[in-house]
mmCIF file of N, CA and C in Angstrom:
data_model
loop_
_atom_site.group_PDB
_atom_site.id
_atom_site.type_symbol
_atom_site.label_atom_id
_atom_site.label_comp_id
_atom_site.label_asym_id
_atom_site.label_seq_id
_atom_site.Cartn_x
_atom_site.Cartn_y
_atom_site.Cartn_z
ATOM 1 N N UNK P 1 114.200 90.874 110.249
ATOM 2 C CA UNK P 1 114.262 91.828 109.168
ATOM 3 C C UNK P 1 113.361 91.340 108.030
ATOM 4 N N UNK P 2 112.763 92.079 107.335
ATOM 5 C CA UNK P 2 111.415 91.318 106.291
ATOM 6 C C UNK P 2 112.202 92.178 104.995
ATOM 7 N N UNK P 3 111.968 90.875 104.389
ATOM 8 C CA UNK P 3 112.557 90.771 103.054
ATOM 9 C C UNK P 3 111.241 91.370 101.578
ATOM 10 N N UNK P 4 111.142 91.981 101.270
ATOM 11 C CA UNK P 4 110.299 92.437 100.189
ATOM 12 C C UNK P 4 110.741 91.490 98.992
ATOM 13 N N UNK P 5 109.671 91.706 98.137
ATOM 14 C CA UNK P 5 109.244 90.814 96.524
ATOM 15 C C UNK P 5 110.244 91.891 95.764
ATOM 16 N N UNK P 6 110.367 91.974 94.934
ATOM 17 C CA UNK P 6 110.753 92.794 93.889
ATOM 18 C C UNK P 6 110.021 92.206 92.608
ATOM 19 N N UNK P 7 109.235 93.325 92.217
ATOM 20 C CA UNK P 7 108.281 93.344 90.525
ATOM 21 C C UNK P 7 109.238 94.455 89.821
ATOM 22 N N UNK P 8 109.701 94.095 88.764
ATOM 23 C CA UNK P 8 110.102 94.381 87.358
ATOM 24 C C UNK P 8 109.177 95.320 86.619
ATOM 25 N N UNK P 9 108.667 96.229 86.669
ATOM 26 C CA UNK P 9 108.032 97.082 85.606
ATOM 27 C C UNK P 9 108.465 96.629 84.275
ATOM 28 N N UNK P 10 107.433 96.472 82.926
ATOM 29 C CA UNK P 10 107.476 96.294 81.685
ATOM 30 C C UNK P 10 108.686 97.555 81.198
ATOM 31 N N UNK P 11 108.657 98.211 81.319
ATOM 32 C CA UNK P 11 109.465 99.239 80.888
ATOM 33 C C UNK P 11 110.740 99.213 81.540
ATOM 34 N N UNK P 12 111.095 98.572 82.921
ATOM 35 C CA UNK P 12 112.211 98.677 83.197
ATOM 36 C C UNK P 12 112.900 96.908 82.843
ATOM 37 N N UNK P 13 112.360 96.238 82.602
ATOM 38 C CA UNK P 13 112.364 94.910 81.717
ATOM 39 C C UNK P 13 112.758 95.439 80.438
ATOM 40 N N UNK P 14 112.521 96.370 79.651
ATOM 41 C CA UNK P 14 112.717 96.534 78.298
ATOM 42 C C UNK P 14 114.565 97.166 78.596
ATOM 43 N N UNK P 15 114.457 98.243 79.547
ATOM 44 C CA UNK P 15 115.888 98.677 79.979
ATOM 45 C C UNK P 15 116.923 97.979 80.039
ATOM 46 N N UNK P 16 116.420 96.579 80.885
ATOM 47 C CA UNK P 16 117.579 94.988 81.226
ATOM 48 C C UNK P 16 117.622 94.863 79.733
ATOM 49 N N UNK P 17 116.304 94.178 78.852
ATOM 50 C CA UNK P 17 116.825 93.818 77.653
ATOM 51 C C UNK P 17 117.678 94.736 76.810
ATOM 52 N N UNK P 18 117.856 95.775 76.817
ATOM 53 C CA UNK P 18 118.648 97.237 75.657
ATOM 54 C C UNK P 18 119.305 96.605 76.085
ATOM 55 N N UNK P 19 120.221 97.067 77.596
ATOM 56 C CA UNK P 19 121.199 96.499 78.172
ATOM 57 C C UNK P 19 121.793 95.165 77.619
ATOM 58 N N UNK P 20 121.424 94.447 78.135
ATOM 59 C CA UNK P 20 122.056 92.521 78.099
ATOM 60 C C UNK P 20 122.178 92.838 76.378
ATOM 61 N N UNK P 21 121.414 93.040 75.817
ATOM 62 C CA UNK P 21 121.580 93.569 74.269
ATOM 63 C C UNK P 21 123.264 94.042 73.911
ATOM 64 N N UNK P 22 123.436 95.103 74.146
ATOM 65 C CA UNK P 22 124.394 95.782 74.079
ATOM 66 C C UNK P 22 125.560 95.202 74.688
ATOM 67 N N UNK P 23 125.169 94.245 75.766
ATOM 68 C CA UNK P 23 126.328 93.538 76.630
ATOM 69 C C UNK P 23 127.037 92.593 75.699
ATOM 70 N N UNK P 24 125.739 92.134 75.545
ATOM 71 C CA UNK P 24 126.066 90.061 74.404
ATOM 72 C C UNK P 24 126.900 90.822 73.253
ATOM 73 N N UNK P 25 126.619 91.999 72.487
ATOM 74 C CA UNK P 25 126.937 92.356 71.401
ATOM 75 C C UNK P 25 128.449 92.834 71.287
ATOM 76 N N UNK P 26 129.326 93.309 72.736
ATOM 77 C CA UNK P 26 130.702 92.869 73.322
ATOM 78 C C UNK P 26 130.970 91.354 73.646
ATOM 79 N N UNK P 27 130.463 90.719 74.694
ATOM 80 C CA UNK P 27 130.812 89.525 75.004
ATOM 81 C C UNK P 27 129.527 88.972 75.751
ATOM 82 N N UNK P 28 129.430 87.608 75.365
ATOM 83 C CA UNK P 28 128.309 86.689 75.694
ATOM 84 C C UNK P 28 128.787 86.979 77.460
ATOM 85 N N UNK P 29 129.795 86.744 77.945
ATOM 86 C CA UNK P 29 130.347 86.589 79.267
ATOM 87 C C UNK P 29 129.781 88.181 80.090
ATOM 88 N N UNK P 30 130.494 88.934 79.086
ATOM 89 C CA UNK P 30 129.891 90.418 79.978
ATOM 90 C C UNK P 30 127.970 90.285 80.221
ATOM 91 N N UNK P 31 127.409 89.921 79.121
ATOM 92 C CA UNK P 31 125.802 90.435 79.305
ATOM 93 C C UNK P 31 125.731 89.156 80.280
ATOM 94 N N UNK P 32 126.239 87.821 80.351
ATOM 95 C CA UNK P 32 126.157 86.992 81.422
ATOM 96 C C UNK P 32 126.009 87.875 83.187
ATOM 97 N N UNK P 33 127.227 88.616 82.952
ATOM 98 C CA UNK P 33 127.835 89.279 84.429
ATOM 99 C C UNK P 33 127.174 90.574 84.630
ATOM 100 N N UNK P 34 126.350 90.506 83.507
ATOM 101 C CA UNK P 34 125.611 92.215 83.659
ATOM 102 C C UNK P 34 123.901 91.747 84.523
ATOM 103 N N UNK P 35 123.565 90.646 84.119
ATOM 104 C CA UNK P 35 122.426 89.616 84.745
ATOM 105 C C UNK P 35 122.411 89.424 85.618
ATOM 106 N N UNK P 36 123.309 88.801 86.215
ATOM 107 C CA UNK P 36 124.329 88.334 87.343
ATOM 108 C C UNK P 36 124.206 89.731 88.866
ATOM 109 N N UNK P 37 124.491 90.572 88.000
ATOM 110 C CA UNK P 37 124.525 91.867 88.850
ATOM 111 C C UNK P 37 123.010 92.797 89.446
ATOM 112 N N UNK P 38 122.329 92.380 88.057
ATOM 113 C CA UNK P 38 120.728 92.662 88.147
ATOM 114 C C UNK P 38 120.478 91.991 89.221
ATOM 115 N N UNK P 39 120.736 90.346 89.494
ATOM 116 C CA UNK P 39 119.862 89.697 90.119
ATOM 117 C C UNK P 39 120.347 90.372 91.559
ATOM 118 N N UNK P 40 121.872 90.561 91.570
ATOM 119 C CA UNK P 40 122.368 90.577 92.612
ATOM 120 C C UNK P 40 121.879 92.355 93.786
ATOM 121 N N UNK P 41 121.845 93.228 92.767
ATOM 122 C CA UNK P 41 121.223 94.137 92.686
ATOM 123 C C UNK P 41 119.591 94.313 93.556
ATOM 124 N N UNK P 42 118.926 93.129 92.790
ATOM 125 C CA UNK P 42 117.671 92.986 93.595
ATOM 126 C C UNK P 42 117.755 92.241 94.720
ATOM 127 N N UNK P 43 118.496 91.347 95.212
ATOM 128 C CA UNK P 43 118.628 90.906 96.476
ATOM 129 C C UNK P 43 118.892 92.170 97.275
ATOM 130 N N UNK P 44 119.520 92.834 96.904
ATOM 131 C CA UNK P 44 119.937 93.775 98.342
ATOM 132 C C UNK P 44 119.101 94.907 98.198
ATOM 133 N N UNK P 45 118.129 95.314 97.502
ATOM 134 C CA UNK P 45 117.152 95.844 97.532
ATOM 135 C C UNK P 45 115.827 95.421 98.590
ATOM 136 N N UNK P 46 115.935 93.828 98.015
ATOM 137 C CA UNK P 46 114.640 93.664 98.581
ATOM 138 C C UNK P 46 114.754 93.010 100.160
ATOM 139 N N UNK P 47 116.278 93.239 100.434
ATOM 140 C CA UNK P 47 116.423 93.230 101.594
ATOM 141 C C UNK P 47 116.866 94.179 103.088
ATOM 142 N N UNK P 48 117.567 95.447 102.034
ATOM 143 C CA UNK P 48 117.394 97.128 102.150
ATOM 144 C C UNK P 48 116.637 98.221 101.563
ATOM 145 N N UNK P 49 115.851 97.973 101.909
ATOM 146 C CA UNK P 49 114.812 99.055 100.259
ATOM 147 C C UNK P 49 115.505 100.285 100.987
ATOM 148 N N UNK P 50 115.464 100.857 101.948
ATOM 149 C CA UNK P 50 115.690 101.566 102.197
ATOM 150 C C UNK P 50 117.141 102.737 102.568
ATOM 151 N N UNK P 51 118.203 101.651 101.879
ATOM 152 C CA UNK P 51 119.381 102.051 102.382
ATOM 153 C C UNK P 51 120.031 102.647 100.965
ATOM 154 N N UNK P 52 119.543 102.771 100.122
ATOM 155 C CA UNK P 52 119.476 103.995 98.465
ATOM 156 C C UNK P 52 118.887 105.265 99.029
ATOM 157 N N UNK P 53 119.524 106.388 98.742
ATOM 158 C CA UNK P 53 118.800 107.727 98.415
ATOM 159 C C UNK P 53 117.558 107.728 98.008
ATOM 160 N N UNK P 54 116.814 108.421 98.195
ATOM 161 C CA UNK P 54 115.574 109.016 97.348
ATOM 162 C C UNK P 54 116.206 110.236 96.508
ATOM 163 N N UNK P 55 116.044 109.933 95.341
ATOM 164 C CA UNK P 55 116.300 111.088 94.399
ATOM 165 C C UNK P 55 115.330 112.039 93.786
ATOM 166 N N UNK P 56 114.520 111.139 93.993
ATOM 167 C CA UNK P 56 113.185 111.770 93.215
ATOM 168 C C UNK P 56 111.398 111.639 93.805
ATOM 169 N N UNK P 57 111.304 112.437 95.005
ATOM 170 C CA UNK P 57 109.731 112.062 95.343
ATOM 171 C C UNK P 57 110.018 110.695 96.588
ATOM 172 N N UNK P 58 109.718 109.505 96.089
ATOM 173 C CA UNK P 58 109.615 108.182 96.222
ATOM 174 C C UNK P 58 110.511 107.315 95.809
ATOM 175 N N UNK P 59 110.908 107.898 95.071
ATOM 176 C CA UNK P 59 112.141 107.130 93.959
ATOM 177 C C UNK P 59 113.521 106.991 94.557
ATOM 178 N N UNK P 60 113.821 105.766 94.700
ATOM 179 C CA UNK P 60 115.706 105.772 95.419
ATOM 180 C C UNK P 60 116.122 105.079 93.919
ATOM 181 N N UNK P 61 117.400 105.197 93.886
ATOM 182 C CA UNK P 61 118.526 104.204 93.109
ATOM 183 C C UNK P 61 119.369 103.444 93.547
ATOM 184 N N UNK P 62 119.600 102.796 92.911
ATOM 185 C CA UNK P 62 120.458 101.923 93.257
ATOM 186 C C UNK P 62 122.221 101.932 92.071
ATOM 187 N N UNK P 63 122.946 101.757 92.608
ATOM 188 C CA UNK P 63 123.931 101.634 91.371
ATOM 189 C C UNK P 63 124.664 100.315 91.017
ATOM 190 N N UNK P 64 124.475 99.554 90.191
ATOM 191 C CA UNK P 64 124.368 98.066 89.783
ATOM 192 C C UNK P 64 126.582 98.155 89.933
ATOM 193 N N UNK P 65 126.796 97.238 90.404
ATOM 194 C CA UNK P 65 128.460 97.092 90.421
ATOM 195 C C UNK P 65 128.803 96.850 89.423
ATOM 196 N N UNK P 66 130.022 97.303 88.970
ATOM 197 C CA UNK P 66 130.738 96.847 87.743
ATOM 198 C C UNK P 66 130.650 97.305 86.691
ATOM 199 N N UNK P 67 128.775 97.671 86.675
ATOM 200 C CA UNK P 67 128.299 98.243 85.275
ATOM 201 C C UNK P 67 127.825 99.903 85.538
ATOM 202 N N UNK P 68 127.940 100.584 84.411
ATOM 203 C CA UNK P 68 127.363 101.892 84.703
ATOM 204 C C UNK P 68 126.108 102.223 84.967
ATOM 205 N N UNK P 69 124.888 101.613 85.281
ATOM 206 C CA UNK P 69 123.397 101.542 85.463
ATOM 207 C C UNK P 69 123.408 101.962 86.728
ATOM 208 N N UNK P 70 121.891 102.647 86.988
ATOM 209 C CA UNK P 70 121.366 101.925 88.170
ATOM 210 C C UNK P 70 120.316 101.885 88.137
ATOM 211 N N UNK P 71 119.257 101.356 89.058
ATOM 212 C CA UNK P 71 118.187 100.685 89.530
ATOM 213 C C UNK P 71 117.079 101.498 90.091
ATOM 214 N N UNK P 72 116.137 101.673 89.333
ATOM 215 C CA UNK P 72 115.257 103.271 89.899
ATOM 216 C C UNK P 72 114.139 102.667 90.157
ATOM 217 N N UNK P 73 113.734 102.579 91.663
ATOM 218 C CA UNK P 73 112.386 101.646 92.489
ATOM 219 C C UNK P 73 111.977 102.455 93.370
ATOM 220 N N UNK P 74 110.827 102.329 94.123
ATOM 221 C CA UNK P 74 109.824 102.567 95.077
ATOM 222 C C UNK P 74 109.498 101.215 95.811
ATOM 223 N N UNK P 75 109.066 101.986 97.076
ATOM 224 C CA UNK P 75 108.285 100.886 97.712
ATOM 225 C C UNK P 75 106.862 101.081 98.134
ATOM 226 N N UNK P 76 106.359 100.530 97.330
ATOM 227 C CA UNK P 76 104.991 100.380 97.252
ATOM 228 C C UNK P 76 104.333 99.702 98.708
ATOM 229 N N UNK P 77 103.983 99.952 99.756
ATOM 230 C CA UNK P 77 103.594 99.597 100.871
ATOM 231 C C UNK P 77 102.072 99.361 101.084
ATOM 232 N N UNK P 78 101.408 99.614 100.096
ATOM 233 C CA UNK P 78 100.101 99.335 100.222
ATOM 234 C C UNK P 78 99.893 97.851 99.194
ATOM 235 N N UNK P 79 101.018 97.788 98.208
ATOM 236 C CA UNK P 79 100.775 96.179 97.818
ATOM 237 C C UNK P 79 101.916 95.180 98.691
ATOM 238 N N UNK P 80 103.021 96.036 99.548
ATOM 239 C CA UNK P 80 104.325 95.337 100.109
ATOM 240 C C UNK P 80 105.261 94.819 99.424
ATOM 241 N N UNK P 81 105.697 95.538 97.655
ATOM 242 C CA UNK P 81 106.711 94.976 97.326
ATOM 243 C C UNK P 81 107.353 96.295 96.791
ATOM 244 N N UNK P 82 108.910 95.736 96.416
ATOM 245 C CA UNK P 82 109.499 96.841 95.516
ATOM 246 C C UNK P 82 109.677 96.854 94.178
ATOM 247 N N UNK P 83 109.145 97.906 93.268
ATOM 248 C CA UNK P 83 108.753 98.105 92.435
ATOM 249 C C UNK P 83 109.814 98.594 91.287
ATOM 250 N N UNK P 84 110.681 98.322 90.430
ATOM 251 C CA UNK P 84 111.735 98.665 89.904
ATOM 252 C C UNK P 84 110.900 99.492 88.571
ATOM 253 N N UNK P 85 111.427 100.086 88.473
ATOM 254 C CA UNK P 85 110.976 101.583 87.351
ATOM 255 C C UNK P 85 111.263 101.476 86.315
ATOM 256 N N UNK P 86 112.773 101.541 86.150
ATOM 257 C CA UNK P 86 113.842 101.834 85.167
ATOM 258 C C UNK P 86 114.977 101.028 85.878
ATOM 259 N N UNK P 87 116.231 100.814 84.763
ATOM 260 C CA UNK P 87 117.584 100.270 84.670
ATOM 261 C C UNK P 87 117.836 101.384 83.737
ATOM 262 N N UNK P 88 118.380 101.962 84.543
ATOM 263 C CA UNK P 88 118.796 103.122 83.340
ATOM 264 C C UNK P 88 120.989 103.176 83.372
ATOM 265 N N UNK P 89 121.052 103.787 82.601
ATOM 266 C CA UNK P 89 122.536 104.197 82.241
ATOM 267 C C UNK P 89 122.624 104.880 82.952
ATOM 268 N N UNK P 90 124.110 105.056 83.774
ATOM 269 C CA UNK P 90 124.077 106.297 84.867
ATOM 270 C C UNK P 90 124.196 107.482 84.164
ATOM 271 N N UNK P 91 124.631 107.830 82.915
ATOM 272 C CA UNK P 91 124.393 109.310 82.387
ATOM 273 C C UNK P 91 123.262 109.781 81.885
ATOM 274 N N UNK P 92 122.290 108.852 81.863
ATOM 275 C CA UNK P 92 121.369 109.628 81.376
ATOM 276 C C UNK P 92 120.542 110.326 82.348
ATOM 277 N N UNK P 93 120.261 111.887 81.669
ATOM 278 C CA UNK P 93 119.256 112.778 82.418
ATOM 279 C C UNK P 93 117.518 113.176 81.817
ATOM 280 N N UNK P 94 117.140 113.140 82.859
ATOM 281 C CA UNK P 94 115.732 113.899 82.768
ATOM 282 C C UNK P 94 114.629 112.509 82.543
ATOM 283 N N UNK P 95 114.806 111.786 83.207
ATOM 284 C CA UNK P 95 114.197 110.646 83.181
ATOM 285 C C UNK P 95 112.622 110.669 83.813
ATOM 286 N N UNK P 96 111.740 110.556 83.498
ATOM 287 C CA UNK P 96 110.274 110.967 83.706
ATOM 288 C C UNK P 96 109.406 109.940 84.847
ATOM 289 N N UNK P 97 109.719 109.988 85.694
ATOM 290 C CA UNK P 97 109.484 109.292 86.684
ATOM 291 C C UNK P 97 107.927 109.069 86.976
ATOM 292 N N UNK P 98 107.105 110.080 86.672
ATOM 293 C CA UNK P 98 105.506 109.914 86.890
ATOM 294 C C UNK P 98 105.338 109.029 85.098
ATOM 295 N N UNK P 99 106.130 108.901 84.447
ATOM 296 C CA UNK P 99 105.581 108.100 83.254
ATOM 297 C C UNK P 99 105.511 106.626 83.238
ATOM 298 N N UNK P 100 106.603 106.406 83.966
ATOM 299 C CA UNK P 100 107.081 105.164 84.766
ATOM 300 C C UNK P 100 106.090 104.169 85.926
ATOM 301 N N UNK P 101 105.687 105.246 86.521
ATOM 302 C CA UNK P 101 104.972 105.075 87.791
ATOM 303 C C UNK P 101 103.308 104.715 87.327
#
């Protein structure tokens, strides 16, 4: 089974930081376990890219445990890694996916 890279988009890096932000600003322990979940999050991505929905085009999610987020990636097959978009809040709508991309 081949395991993919996972790259962080600048913009979905800024998403983790809001996040862990908002976490630490409840408890140092929660934005700890919200990290924790990211990382954990990308392991099983980059070892199922394919076992998330496509919601959008190219675009699958993922839904991070514990926390309300999820994980909005592609797999880029012409560089061979997976490409994370956004960490978004699960309520938010209308998220611009070619802005991302």
């Amino acid at each position: 089974m081949k395991t993919y890279k996972v790259v962080i988009s600048d913009l979905a890096k800024l998403d983790i930081k809001k996040a862990k932000k908002y976490y630490r600003d409840i408890s140092a322990n929660l934005a700890k376990q919200f990290l924790l979940r990211i990382r954990e999050s990308k392991s099983f991505i980059s070892e199922s890219p394919n076992a998330n929905d496509v919601i959008y085009e190219d675009v699958r999610m993922h839904l991070i445990k514990q926390f309300p987020y999820h994980l909005h990636y592609f797999l880029d097959e012409y560089r061979d890694v997976i490409v994370v978009i956004a960490v978004e809040f699960a309520k938010r709508e209308n998220l611009d996916f070619y802005e991302r991309k």
